[in-house]
PDB file of C-alpha atoms in Angstrom:
ATOM      1  CA  MET G 148      78.071  87.768  92.194  1.00 51.00           C
ATOM      2  CA  ALA G 149      81.811  88.434  92.388  1.00 54.00           C
ATOM      3  CA  GLU G 150      81.990  87.807  88.643  1.00 56.00           C
ATOM      4  CA  ILE G 151      79.387  90.521  88.027  1.00 51.00           C
ATOM      5  CA  ILE G 152      81.253  93.046  90.157  1.00 56.00           C
ATOM      6  CA  GLU G 153      84.608  92.149  88.608  1.00 56.00           C
ATOM      7  CA  ALA G 154      83.074  92.650  85.145  1.00 51.00           C
ATOM      8  CA  HIS G 155      82.157  96.237  86.069  1.00 61.00           C
ATOM      9  CA  THR G 156      85.487  97.044  87.718  1.00 64.00           C
ATOM     10  CA  GLU G 157      87.433  99.993  86.365  1.00 63.00           C
ATOM     11  CA  THR G 158      91.193  99.728  86.720  1.00 59.00           C
ATOM     12  CA  MET G 159      92.973 102.984  87.412  1.00 57.00           C
ATOM     13  CA  ILE G 160      96.682 103.649  87.919  1.00 54.00           C
ATOM     14  CA  ASP G 161      97.579 105.697  90.998  1.00 57.00           C
ATOM     15  CA  ASN G 162     100.137 108.290  89.887  1.00 56.00           C
ATOM     16  CA  ASP G 163     101.761 108.431  93.321  1.00 60.00           C
ATOM     17  CA  ASN G 164     102.896 104.822  93.554  1.00 60.00           C
ATOM     18  CA  ASN G 165     101.896 103.148  90.269  1.00 61.00           C
ATOM     19  CA  LYS G 166      99.455 100.888  92.117  1.00 71.00           C
ATOM     20  CA  ARG G 167      96.400  99.639  90.261  1.00 80.00           C
ATOM     21  CA  ARG G 168      93.065 100.389  91.903  1.00 85.00           C
ATOM     22  CA  ARG G 169      89.943  98.292  91.513  1.00 94.00           C
ATOM     23  CA  LEU G 170      87.176 100.886  91.279  1.00 96.00           C
ATOM     24  CA  VAL G 171      83.477 100.160  90.963  1.00 97.00           C
ATOM     25  CA  GLU G 172      80.390 102.328  90.937  1.00 97.00           C
ATOM     26  CA  PHE G 173      78.996 103.227  94.348  1.00 98.00           C
ATOM     27  CA  LYS G 174      76.085 100.756  94.331  1.00 98.00           C
ATOM     28  CA  ASP G 175      78.363  97.897  93.271  1.00 98.00           C
ATOM     29  CA  GLY G 176      80.831  98.796  96.018  1.00 98.00           C
ATOM     30  CA  CYS G 177      78.007  98.643  98.565  1.00 98.00           C
ATOM     31  CA  ARG G 178      76.912  95.274  97.235  1.00 98.00           C
ATOM     32  CA  TYR G 179      80.498  93.963  97.324  1.00 98.00           C
ATOM     33  CA  GLY G 180      81.018  95.257 100.870  1.00 98.00           C
ATOM     34  CA  LYS G 181      77.640  93.989 102.073  1.00 98.00           C
ATOM     35  CA  PHE G 182      76.622  97.382 103.481  1.00 98.00           C
ATOM     36  CA  GLY G 183      74.050 100.010 102.582  1.00 98.00           C
ATOM     37  CA  LYS G 184      74.655 103.470 101.191  1.00 97.00           C
ATOM     38  CA  THR G 185      74.359 105.197 104.587  1.00 98.00           C
ATOM     39  CA  LYS G 186      77.041 102.927 106.053  1.00 98.00           C
ATOM     40  CA  ALA G 187      79.191 103.435 102.934  1.00 98.00           C
ATOM     41  CA  TYR G 188      79.056 107.228 103.310  1.00 98.00           C
ATOM     42  CA  GLU G 189      79.915 106.851 107.007  1.00 98.00           C
ATOM     43  CA  LEU G 190      82.921 104.646 106.176  1.00 99.00           C
ATOM     44  CA  ILE G 191      84.074 107.135 103.533  1.00 98.00           C
ATOM     45  CA  ALA G 192      83.706 110.070 105.955  1.00 98.00           C
ATOM     46  CA  HIS G 193      85.759 108.227 108.592  1.00 98.00           C
ATOM     47  CA  GLU G 194      88.336 107.232 105.941  1.00 98.00           C
ATOM     48  CA  ARG G 195      87.760 103.505 106.500  1.00 98.00           C
ATOM     49  CA  ILE G 196      87.170 102.977 102.756  1.00 98.00           C
ATOM     50  CA  ARG G 197      88.340 105.085  99.821  1.00 98.00           C
ATOM     51  CA  ALA G 198      86.120 106.644  97.190  1.00 98.00           C
ATOM     52  CA  TYR G 199      86.865 108.795  94.154  1.00 97.00           C
ATOM     53  CA  LYS G 200      84.893 110.939  91.752  1.00 96.00           C
ATOM     54  CA  MET G 201      85.126 109.911  88.116  1.00 93.00           C
ATOM     55  CA  GLY G 202      83.000 111.741  85.589  1.00 94.00           C
ATOM     56  CA  GLY G 203      80.483 112.779  88.232  1.00 95.00           C
ATOM     57  CA  LYS G 204      80.150 109.239  89.599  1.00 97.00           C
ATOM     58  CA  THR G 205      81.344 108.114  93.004  1.00 97.00           C
ATOM     59  CA  MET G 206      83.614 105.105  92.627  1.00 98.00           C
ATOM     60  CA  ILE G 207      84.568 102.847  95.543  1.00 98.00           C
ATOM     61  CA  ASP G 208      88.001 101.244  95.795  1.00 98.00           C
ATOM     62  CA  LEU G 209      87.415  97.513  96.348  1.00 98.00           C
ATOM     63  CA  ASP G 210      90.872  97.052  97.862  1.00 97.00           C
ATOM     64  CA  SER G 211      89.899  99.502 100.613  1.00 98.00           C
ATOM     65  CA  VAL G 212      86.707  97.506 101.235  1.00 98.00           C
ATOM     66  CA  ASP G 213      88.812  94.338 101.575  1.00 98.00           C
ATOM     67  CA  GLU G 214      91.136  96.183 103.994  1.00 98.00           C
ATOM     68  CA  TYR G 215      88.132  97.356 106.013  1.00 98.00           C
ATOM     69  CA  HIS G 216      86.752  93.816 106.274  1.00 98.00           C
ATOM     70  CA  ALA G 217      90.179  92.500 107.326  1.00 98.00           C
ATOM     71  CA  SER G 218      90.347  95.133 110.097  1.00 97.00           C
ATOM     72  CA  LEU G 219      87.075  94.088 111.731  1.00 96.00           C
ATOM     73  CA  PRO G 220      87.400  92.379 115.116  1.00 95.00           C
ATOM     74  CA  ARG G 221      86.838  88.667 115.271  1.00 93.00           C
ATOM     75  CA  VAL G 222      83.863  87.421 117.270  1.00 92.00           C
ATOM     76  CA  GLU G 223      85.028  85.202 120.110  1.00 91.00           C
ATOM     77  CA  ALA G 224      83.096  82.042 120.920  1.00 89.00           C
ATOM     78  CA  ARG G 225      81.200  82.201 124.191  1.00 87.00           C
ATOM     79  CA  ALA G 226      81.691  79.523 126.822  1.00 81.00           C
ATOM     80  CA  SER G 227      78.736  77.161 127.129  1.00 73.00           C
TER      81      SER G 227
END
């Protein structure tokens, strides 16, 4: 599935710091992040992931999704 998402990735240059962004359409960003659209809008509203408008479409920054996943707390093993 990663190959499918990567095939639909738009690369955009950020004018502020010349960083390349991996942008995908909203539904593909949800699929990549393994969350639904309601959760995606919540994460965008709380600035946990970044989204941009491009030609009327909402595009999700996959790097921000990776950062979000990396920030999640680890589940500790319970004692038996």
